[in-house]
């Protein structure tokens, strides 16, 4: 899709792998079966975490990168 | 034995119609060989005959794809050939794409062998290499005689129904087909031999080439997100409950789009995951864990960005080949561009 000119951000629990194969904007997700959620958290906290992940993803989309770059999600909300 | 009947597809330039100023001419055909077809005929010798040459302007073909494919196909079919030869197109992208479409259409619909010639980097290669014996032609048309000779050799073998050898021996680009062969050493022995050669710094040929990933230069960042249309794409297999379109849990053969207009939250009552690894359980509890629709809707309402596209795109990455994934991405990108999407949020498991 990026070859077609549409910037993308990949949220994945395997950011190193994503970086190695050349995804340009990568956000480190939670775990493989639930990249944007964490069943061990209470619902409210899980949703807040998801919001932080997506915010990081949108920030990544607004950041110029020159090579595959991993964006790390802040541990707790701002 | 009857001569093997060959139909030959070329572009307007090689048909002698004209260069760049004539790329808009539509399809036509003539009896017998024209241009590179003369070298092809010479290489076929007494065994084969170029019965018909079909040609078309490269721009016409690519800009009127469905129509051009249909017209060219009907001209090919009318010659009732045993084999189709297209090109060689060398590194000419538009010509290569036209050859690839002609080859694919003819192979699928006439069920006859198809042969072409292209440079490995020609975009036509990816499009048709599964169904086509594409002779690696290099970039330069100066190699015309050599390349047409290899193409003719393959065409004759295919026409006779001979077994075709492996790509390296026959000079064609790998089609991604594996054939069982009997060898005298077991895999362990072969692997150790390869390892020893590797350790000694000697050359060896792998039996299983790993997929290669060609880097894509990062597109520019989004300057004003508040103006941006975002799309959700996922390889996590998020599908409506019951997986009505039967998305495969592994080695997906397709991508699907689902409408999410007016939906603010994905619930386990309505959605699940078809993904083999995504442990449906987590998705069944809350599919937003795979596809963060709830949060994106919230941010859309807060005008963090302009709009979320009315549907999301889904496939399954588990076991799916790089080649298929590239194809799906290409098709999805086409749709996204047509809908004015500025950026993609892609979740993967």
Short mmCIF file of C-alpha atoms in Angstrom, two decimals:
data_model
loop_
_atom_site.label_atom_id
_atom_site.label_comp_id
_atom_site.label_asym_id
_atom_site.label_seq_id
_atom_site.Cartn_x
_atom_site.Cartn_y
_atom_site.Cartn_z
CA UNK A 1 0.00 0.00 0.00
CA UNK A 2 2.94 2.31 0.69
CA UNK A 3 4.28 1.50 -2.74
CA UNK A 4 1.02 2.96 -4.02
CA UNK A 5 1.76 6.08 -1.99
CA UNK A 6 -0.50 5.58 1.04
CA UNK A 7 1.43 5.86 4.31
CA UNK A 8 0.58 3.15 6.79
CA UNK A 9 1.31 2.27 10.36
CA UNK A 10 1.58 -1.35 11.41
CA UNK A 11 0.53 -2.25 14.94
CA UNK A 12 2.09 -5.59 15.77
CA UNK A 13 3.37 -7.56 18.71
CA UNK A 14 6.37 -8.55 16.61
CA UNK A 15 7.94 -5.16 15.90
CA UNK A 16 11.45 -6.53 15.37
CA UNK A 17 10.22 -8.84 12.67
CA UNK A 18 8.20 -6.04 11.08
CA UNK A 19 11.29 -3.85 11.10
CA UNK A 20 13.42 -6.55 9.56
CA UNK A 21 11.06 -7.08 6.65
CA UNK A 22 10.82 -3.36 6.02
CA UNK A 23 7.56 -1.97 7.43
CA UNK A 24 8.31 1.73 7.76
CA UNK A 25 6.14 2.86 10.67
CA UNK A 26 5.67 0.26 13.36
CA UNK A 27 3.95 0.44 16.73
CA UNK A 28 4.75 -2.24 19.27
CA UNK A 29 1.44 -3.85 20.20
CA UNK A 30 0.62 -5.89 23.29
CA UNK A 31 0.72 -9.57 22.40
CA UNK A 32 0.31 -11.56 19.25
CA UNK A 33 -3.28 -12.72 19.83
CA UNK A 34 -4.38 -9.26 20.98
CA UNK A 35 -2.16 -6.50 19.55
CA UNK A 36 -4.48 -3.68 20.63
CA UNK A 37 -5.88 -5.06 23.86
CA UNK A 38 -4.90 -6.79 27.07
CA UNK A 39 -7.38 -9.25 28.56
CA UNK A 40 -5.55 -9.18 31.88
CA UNK A 41 -6.57 -5.57 32.49
CA UNK A 42 -9.93 -4.31 33.71
CA UNK A 43 -12.03 -3.05 30.81
CA UNK A 44 -11.46 0.65 31.55
CA UNK A 45 -7.70 0.26 31.69
CA UNK A 46 -7.65 -1.94 28.63
CA UNK A 47 -9.52 0.68 26.68
CA UNK A 48 -7.15 3.39 27.87
CA UNK A 49 -4.23 1.25 26.77
CA UNK A 50 -5.82 0.74 23.36
CA UNK A 51 -6.29 4.50 23.08
CA UNK A 52 -2.61 5.06 23.86
CA UNK A 53 -1.59 2.50 21.23
CA UNK A 54 -3.76 4.09 18.58
CA UNK A 55 -2.54 7.57 19.58
CA UNK A 56 1.01 6.33 19.15
CA UNK A 57 0.06 4.95 15.74
CA UNK A 58 -1.43 8.25 14.65
CA UNK A 59 1.64 10.07 15.95
CA UNK A 60 3.77 7.69 13.88
CA UNK A 61 1.77 8.61 10.79
CA UNK A 62 2.62 12.25 11.46
CA UNK A 63 6.32 11.56 11.91
CA UNK A 64 8.78 11.59 9.03
CA UNK A 65 10.87 8.43 8.99
CA UNK A 66 13.82 7.55 6.81
CA UNK A 67 13.85 3.84 7.51
CA UNK A 68 11.79 1.20 9.34
CA UNK A 69 11.12 2.74 12.74
CA UNK A 70 9.49 1.28 15.84
CA UNK A 71 7.35 3.58 17.99
CA UNK A 72 6.94 2.51 21.60
CA UNK A 73 3.69 3.08 23.45
CA UNK A 74 4.04 5.00 26.72
CA UNK A 75 3.37 2.82 29.77
CA UNK A 76 0.60 4.95 31.15
CA UNK A 77 -1.50 7.76 29.76
CA UNK A 78 -0.26 11.33 29.50
CA UNK B 1 3.25 -34.37 -37.40
CA UNK B 2 1.43 -31.09 -37.90
CA UNK B 3 3.34 -27.92 -37.25
CA UNK B 4 2.85 -26.38 -33.84
CA UNK B 5 0.66 -23.32 -34.33
CA UNK B 6 1.95 -20.24 -32.55
CA UNK B 7 0.08 -16.97 -32.01
CA UNK B 8 2.41 -14.06 -31.24
CA UNK B 9 1.49 -10.95 -29.25
CA UNK B 10 3.64 -7.82 -29.64
CA UNK B 11 3.18 -4.09 -29.13
CA UNK B 12 2.68 -1.34 -31.67
CA UNK B 13 6.37 -0.49 -31.71
CA UNK B 14 7.56 -3.96 -32.62
CA UNK B 15 4.69 -4.29 -35.10
CA UNK B 16 6.17 -1.34 -36.96
CA UNK B 17 3.17 0.92 -36.36
CA UNK B 18 5.15 3.56 -34.50
CA UNK B 19 6.78 4.54 -31.22
CA UNK B 20 5.55 6.61 -28.31
CA UNK B 21 3.20 8.64 -30.55
CA UNK B 22 1.33 5.48 -31.53
CA UNK B 23 0.85 3.90 -28.10
CA UNK B 24 -2.86 4.70 -28.25
CA UNK B 25 -3.68 2.43 -31.18
CA UNK B 26 -6.10 -0.38 -30.46
CA UNK B 27 -5.61 -4.09 -31.08
CA UNK B 28 -5.27 -5.56 -34.57
CA UNK B 29 -3.85 -8.72 -36.11
CA UNK B 30 -2.16 -10.03 -39.26
CA UNK B 31 -1.46 -13.46 -40.66
CA UNK B 32 2.08 -14.70 -40.14
CA UNK B 33 5.05 -13.24 -38.29
CA UNK B 34 5.93 -9.53 -38.00
CA UNK B 35 9.00 -7.86 -36.50
CA UNK B 36 10.43 -10.03 -33.72
CA UNK B 37 8.12 -12.77 -35.00
CA UNK B 38 10.48 -13.23 -37.93
CA UNK B 39 13.32 -14.23 -35.58
CA UNK B 40 10.82 -16.34 -33.65
CA UNK B 41 9.75 -18.11 -36.83
CA UNK B 42 13.39 -18.70 -37.79
CA UNK B 43 14.04 -20.26 -34.39
CA UNK B 44 10.90 -22.42 -34.58
CA UNK B 45 12.15 -23.76 -37.91
CA UNK B 46 10.10 -26.46 -39.58
CA UNK B 47 8.45 -27.62 -36.38
CA UNK B 48 6.39 -24.56 -35.64
CA UNK B 49 4.61 -21.79 -37.44
CA UNK B 50 3.70 -18.28 -36.36
CA UNK B 51 0.19 -18.31 -37.76
CA UNK B 52 -0.96 -14.97 -36.46
CA UNK B 53 0.49 -11.80 -34.95
CA UNK B 54 -1.70 -9.76 -32.65
CA UNK B 55 -0.56 -6.29 -31.62
CA UNK B 56 -1.79 -3.34 -29.64
CA UNK B 57 -0.55 0.06 -28.43
CA UNK B 58 0.83 -0.19 -24.91
CA UNK B 59 -1.11 2.80 -23.60
CA UNK B 60 -4.31 1.66 -25.21
CA UNK B 61 -3.93 -1.74 -23.62
CA UNK B 62 -3.22 -0.49 -20.12
CA UNK B 63 -5.80 2.27 -20.15
CA UNK B 64 -8.60 0.12 -21.57
CA UNK B 65 -7.59 -3.01 -19.76
CA UNK B 66 -10.82 -5.02 -19.80
CA UNK B 67 -11.73 -4.10 -23.33
CA UNK B 68 -8.20 -4.61 -24.67
CA UNK B 69 -7.87 -8.00 -22.96
CA UNK B 70 -11.15 -9.08 -24.51
CA UNK B 71 -10.24 -7.86 -28.00
CA UNK B 72 -6.77 -9.34 -27.96
CA UNK B 73 -8.15 -12.58 -26.56
CA UNK B 74 -10.68 -12.87 -29.36
CA UNK B 75 -7.93 -12.34 -31.97
CA UNK B 76 -5.79 -14.99 -30.33
CA UNK B 77 -8.68 -17.44 -29.98
CA UNK B 78 -9.62 -16.96 -33.62
CA UNK B 79 -6.18 -18.25 -34.67
CA UNK B 80 -6.79 -21.39 -32.56
CA UNK B 81 -3.10 -21.70 -31.70
CA UNK B 82 -1.37 -24.47 -29.80
CA UNK B 83 0.85 -21.95 -28.03
CA UNK B 84 0.86 -18.23 -27.32
CA UNK B 85 4.13 -16.31 -27.34
CA UNK B 86 4.11 -12.72 -26.05
CA UNK B 87 6.96 -10.25 -26.41
CA UNK B 88 9.78 -10.31 -25.42
CA UNK B 89 9.14 -7.07 -23.55
CA UNK B 90 12.59 -6.73 -21.90
CA UNK B 91 12.36 -3.93 -19.31
CA UNK B 92 9.43 -2.08 -20.93
CA UNK B 93 6.87 -1.84 -18.12
CA UNK B 94 3.70 -1.09 -20.04
CA UNK B 95 4.56 -3.65 -22.72
CA UNK B 96 5.40 -6.21 -20.03
CA UNK B 97 2.08 -5.64 -18.27
CA UNK B 98 0.21 -6.02 -21.55
CA UNK B 99 2.07 -9.28 -22.29
CA UNK B 100 1.32 -10.49 -18.76
CA UNK B 101 -2.40 -9.80 -19.08
CA UNK B 102 -2.55 -11.46 -22.50
CA UNK B 103 -0.65 -14.50 -21.21
CA UNK B 104 -2.83 -14.87 -18.13
CA UNK B 105 -6.08 -14.44 -20.03
CA UNK B 106 -5.09 -16.90 -22.74
CA UNK B 107 -3.71 -19.47 -20.30
CA UNK B 108 -6.85 -19.33 -18.20
CA UNK B 109 -9.40 -19.29 -20.97
CA UNK B 110 -7.84 -21.25 -23.85
CA UNK B 111 -5.91 -23.53 -21.54
CA UNK B 112 -2.86 -23.56 -23.79
CA UNK B 113 0.78 -23.01 -22.76
CA UNK B 114 2.01 -19.41 -22.83
CA UNK B 115 5.58 -18.17 -23.19
CA UNK B 116 6.93 -14.67 -22.77
CA UNK B 117 10.24 -12.88 -22.32
CA UNK B 118 10.89 -10.15 -19.75
CA UNK B 119 13.53 -8.63 -17.54
CA UNK B 120 13.21 -9.93 -13.99
CA UNK B 121 12.30 -6.44 -12.76
CA UNK B 122 9.52 -5.97 -15.30
CA UNK B 123 6.22 -5.43 -13.42
CA UNK B 124 4.63 -7.94 -15.77
CA UNK B 125 6.65 -10.74 -14.18
CA UNK B 126 4.76 -10.80 -10.87
CA UNK B 127 1.47 -10.63 -12.68
CA UNK B 128 1.88 -13.69 -14.85
CA UNK B 129 4.84 -15.81 -13.76
CA UNK B 130 2.71 -18.53 -12.22
CA UNK B 131 0.99 -19.32 -15.46
CA UNK B 132 3.68 -18.28 -17.92
CA UNK B 133 7.10 -19.51 -18.88
CA UNK B 134 8.86 -16.13 -18.88
CA UNK B 135 12.33 -16.22 -20.36
CA UNK B 136 14.63 -13.89 -18.41
CA UNK B 137 15.46 -11.49 -21.23
CA UNK B 138 17.69 -8.93 -19.55
CA UNK B 139 16.99 -5.26 -20.08
CA UNK B 140 18.17 -4.69 -23.58
CA UNK B 141 16.34 -5.46 -26.80
CA UNK B 142 19.78 -6.09 -28.30
CA UNK B 143 19.38 -9.62 -26.95
CA UNK B 144 16.30 -10.15 -29.13
CA UNK B 145 17.72 -12.98 -31.20
CA UNK B 146 19.06 -14.93 -28.23
CA UNK B 147 15.87 -14.45 -26.21
CA UNK B 148 13.48 -15.37 -29.02
CA UNK B 149 15.54 -18.51 -29.61
CA UNK B 150 15.07 -19.60 -25.98
CA UNK B 151 11.37 -18.70 -26.16
CA UNK B 152 11.00 -20.70 -29.37
CA UNK B 153 12.75 -23.69 -27.77
CA UNK B 154 10.33 -23.62 -24.84
CA UNK B 155 7.36 -23.14 -27.15
CA UNK B 156 8.32 -26.21 -29.16
CA UNK B 157 8.84 -28.34 -26.06
CA UNK B 158 5.50 -27.24 -24.66
CA UNK B 159 3.83 -27.76 -28.02
CA UNK B 160 5.19 -31.30 -28.21
CA UNK B 161 4.14 -31.92 -24.64
CA UNK B 162 7.74 -32.52 -23.49
CA UNK B 163 8.63 -32.25 -19.84
CA UNK B 164 10.03 -28.80 -19.05
CA UNK B 165 13.14 -28.78 -16.86
CA UNK B 166 13.77 -26.54 -13.86
CA UNK B 167 13.92 -22.75 -14.39
CA UNK B 168 17.71 -22.41 -14.20
CA UNK B 169 18.25 -25.12 -16.80
CA UNK B 170 15.63 -23.86 -19.22
CA UNK B 171 16.23 -20.14 -18.77
CA UNK B 172 12.80 -19.10 -17.49
CA UNK B 173 11.83 -17.23 -14.34
CA UNK B 174 10.69 -19.54 -11.49
CA UNK B 175 6.94 -19.98 -11.56
CA UNK B 176 6.68 -21.00 -7.93
CA UNK B 177 5.90 -24.59 -8.89
CA UNK B 178 7.48 -27.43 -6.97
CA UNK B 179 7.94 -30.77 -8.65
CA UNK B 180 8.96 -33.92 -6.85
CA UNK B 181 12.18 -35.44 -8.10
CA UNK B 182 14.03 -38.50 -6.90
CA UNK B 183 17.54 -37.82 -5.63
CA UNK B 184 20.09 -40.16 -4.13
CA UNK B 185 20.79 -38.23 -0.93
CA UNK B 186 18.36 -37.68 1.91
CA UNK B 187 17.54 -34.15 3.16
CA UNK B 188 19.87 -34.45 6.15
CA UNK B 189 22.83 -35.28 3.95
CA UNK B 190 22.01 -32.48 1.55
CA UNK B 191 21.56 -29.96 4.35
CA UNK B 192 24.89 -30.89 5.95
CA UNK B 193 26.63 -30.65 2.59
CA UNK B 194 25.19 -27.19 2.11
CA UNK B 195 26.24 -26.16 5.59
CA UNK B 196 29.80 -27.40 5.03
CA UNK B 197 30.01 -25.51 1.77
CA UNK B 198 28.67 -22.40 3.47
CA UNK B 199 31.22 -22.71 6.28
CA UNK B 200 34.01 -23.07 3.74
CA UNK B 201 32.75 -20.04 1.90
CA UNK B 202 31.91 -22.08 -1.18
CA UNK B 203 28.89 -21.45 -3.33
CA UNK B 204 25.82 -23.62 -2.93
CA UNK B 205 22.27 -23.62 -4.19
CA UNK B 206 19.49 -23.56 -1.63
CA UNK B 207 16.52 -25.84 -2.13
CA UNK B 208 14.19 -23.40 -0.44
CA UNK B 209 14.84 -19.75 -1.27
CA UNK B 210 13.48 -17.48 1.43
CA UNK B 211 11.10 -14.77 0.36
CA UNK B 212 12.82 -11.52 -0.39
CA UNK B 213 11.38 -8.24 0.80
CA UNK B 214 12.02 -5.28 -1.40
CA UNK B 215 12.21 -2.12 0.67
CA UNK B 216 9.58 0.53 0.08
CA UNK B 217 10.73 4.11 0.64
CA UNK B 218 8.66 5.53 3.52
CA UNK B 219 5.93 7.84 2.22
CA UNK B 220 5.86 11.33 3.74
CA UNK B 221 4.16 11.83 7.06
CA UNK B 222 0.60 13.15 7.28
CA UNK B 223 0.85 16.89 7.85
CA UNK B 224 -2.58 17.63 9.15
CA UNK B 225 -4.30 14.65 10.61
CA UNK B 226 -7.50 16.65 11.10
CA UNK B 227 -7.84 16.62 7.32
CA UNK B 228 -7.02 12.96 6.87
CA UNK B 229 -9.27 10.06 5.92
CA UNK B 230 -8.05 6.90 7.65
CA UNK B 231 -8.73 3.30 6.76
CA UNK B 232 -8.51 0.24 8.95
CA UNK B 233 -6.82 -2.77 7.43
CA UNK B 234 -5.95 -5.96 9.25
CA UNK B 235 -4.41 -9.36 8.73
CA UNK B 236 -5.92 -10.53 12.01
CA UNK B 237 -8.91 -12.13 10.32
CA UNK B 238 -11.61 -10.05 11.99
CA UNK B 239 -14.86 -11.14 10.35
CA UNK B 240 -18.57 -11.09 11.14
CA UNK B 241 -19.62 -13.91 13.43
CA UNK B 242 -19.87 -17.20 11.58
CA UNK B 243 -17.29 -16.08 9.03
CA UNK B 244 -19.91 -15.90 6.24
CA UNK B 245 -17.36 -15.43 3.46
CA UNK B 246 -15.21 -18.27 4.71
CA UNK B 247 -11.96 -16.40 5.12
CA UNK B 248 -9.32 -19.08 5.63
CA UNK B 249 -7.60 -19.33 9.02
CA UNK B 250 -4.29 -19.82 7.21
CA UNK B 251 -2.94 -19.31 3.70
CA UNK B 252 -5.70 -16.89 2.91
CA UNK B 253 -6.79 -16.89 -0.70
CA UNK B 254 -8.53 -13.54 -0.49
CA UNK B 255 -9.16 -10.25 1.22
CA UNK B 256 -12.62 -9.03 2.13
CA UNK B 257 -14.10 -5.67 3.04
CA UNK B 258 -16.82 -5.20 5.61
CA UNK B 259 -19.05 -2.22 6.18
CA UNK B 260 -18.58 -0.46 9.50
CA UNK B 261 -20.56 2.70 8.78
CA UNK B 262 -22.46 3.62 11.93
CA UNK B 263 -20.73 0.97 14.05
CA UNK B 264 -18.92 2.43 17.04
CA UNK B 265 -17.70 -0.68 18.74
CA UNK B 266 -16.97 -4.24 17.67
CA UNK B 267 -18.64 -6.73 19.95
CA UNK B 268 -18.08 -10.43 20.35
CA UNK B 269 -21.76 -11.07 19.52
CA UNK B 270 -21.25 -9.77 16.01
CA UNK B 271 -17.59 -10.33 15.18
CA UNK B 272 -14.91 -12.94 15.63
CA UNK B 273 -11.51 -13.78 14.23
CA UNK B 274 -10.81 -16.34 11.55
CA UNK B 275 -7.08 -16.04 12.18
CA UNK B 276 -5.36 -19.29 13.10
CA UNK B 277 -3.10 -17.69 15.67
CA UNK B 278 -5.24 -14.87 16.90
CA UNK B 279 -6.86 -17.12 19.47
CA UNK B 280 -10.49 -16.48 18.62
CA UNK B 281 -11.19 -16.39 22.35
CA UNK B 282 -9.69 -12.92 22.79
CA UNK B 283 -11.51 -11.70 19.74
CA UNK B 284 -14.78 -13.22 20.87
CA UNK B 285 -14.53 -11.36 24.16
CA UNK B 286 -13.74 -8.10 22.41
CA UNK B 287 -12.81 -7.88 18.72
CA UNK B 288 -11.52 -4.33 19.32
CA UNK B 289 -8.43 -6.06 20.69
CA UNK B 290 -7.57 -6.88 17.10
CA UNK B 291 -9.21 -4.01 15.27
CA UNK B 292 -9.41 -0.87 17.43
CA UNK B 293 -12.65 0.49 16.03
CA UNK B 294 -13.98 1.75 19.37
CA UNK B 295 -11.01 4.01 20.00
CA UNK B 296 -10.82 5.23 16.41
CA UNK B 297 -14.51 6.19 16.48
CA UNK B 298 -13.94 8.07 19.70
CA UNK B 299 -11.04 9.97 18.15
CA UNK B 300 -13.02 10.60 14.98
CA UNK B 301 -15.73 12.24 17.11
CA UNK B 302 -13.05 14.33 18.81
CA UNK B 303 -11.94 15.47 15.34
CA UNK B 304 -8.46 14.08 15.85
CA UNK B 305 -8.78 13.07 12.21
CA UNK B 306 -11.41 13.78 9.59
CA UNK B 307 -13.05 10.45 8.91
CA UNK B 308 -12.69 6.73 9.18
CA UNK B 309 -13.44 4.91 5.92
CA UNK B 310 -16.86 3.24 5.94
CA UNK B 311 -15.44 -0.25 5.66
CA UNK B 312 -12.42 -2.11 6.81
CA UNK B 313 -10.28 -4.54 4.83
CA UNK B 314 -9.31 -7.92 6.19
CA UNK B 315 -7.24 -10.92 5.29
CA UNK B 316 -5.24 -13.47 7.28
CA UNK B 317 -1.47 -13.26 7.29
CA UNK B 318 -0.91 -16.63 8.94
CA UNK B 319 0.94 -18.80 6.43
CA UNK B 320 -0.04 -16.53 3.57
CA UNK B 321 2.77 -16.11 1.04
CA UNK B 322 4.52 -12.82 0.53
CA UNK B 323 3.43 -13.01 -3.06
CA UNK B 324 -0.27 -13.31 -2.17
CA UNK B 325 -0.01 -10.63 0.50
CA UNK B 326 1.61 -8.29 -2.00
CA UNK B 327 -1.17 -8.95 -4.46
CA UNK B 328 -3.89 -8.29 -1.86
CA UNK B 329 -2.17 -5.09 -0.75
CA UNK B 330 -1.96 -3.94 -4.33
CA UNK B 331 -5.68 -4.55 -4.86
CA UNK B 332 -6.66 -2.96 -1.55
CA UNK B 333 -4.44 0.06 -2.22
CA UNK B 334 -6.23 0.62 -5.50
CA UNK B 335 -9.56 0.78 -3.67
CA UNK B 336 -8.18 3.01 -0.92
CA UNK B 337 -6.75 5.47 -3.42
CA UNK B 338 -10.05 5.60 -5.27
CA UNK B 339 -11.78 6.50 -2.01
CA UNK B 340 -9.35 9.24 -1.11
CA UNK B 341 -7.79 7.49 1.86
CA UNK B 342 -4.77 9.37 3.25
CA UNK B 343 -3.36 6.80 5.62
CA UNK B 344 -3.82 3.26 6.82
CA UNK B 345 -3.85 1.80 10.31
CA UNK B 346 -2.95 -1.86 9.94
CA UNK B 347 -3.09 -4.33 12.77
CA UNK B 348 -1.24 -7.60 12.62
CA UNK B 349 -1.08 -10.52 14.98
#
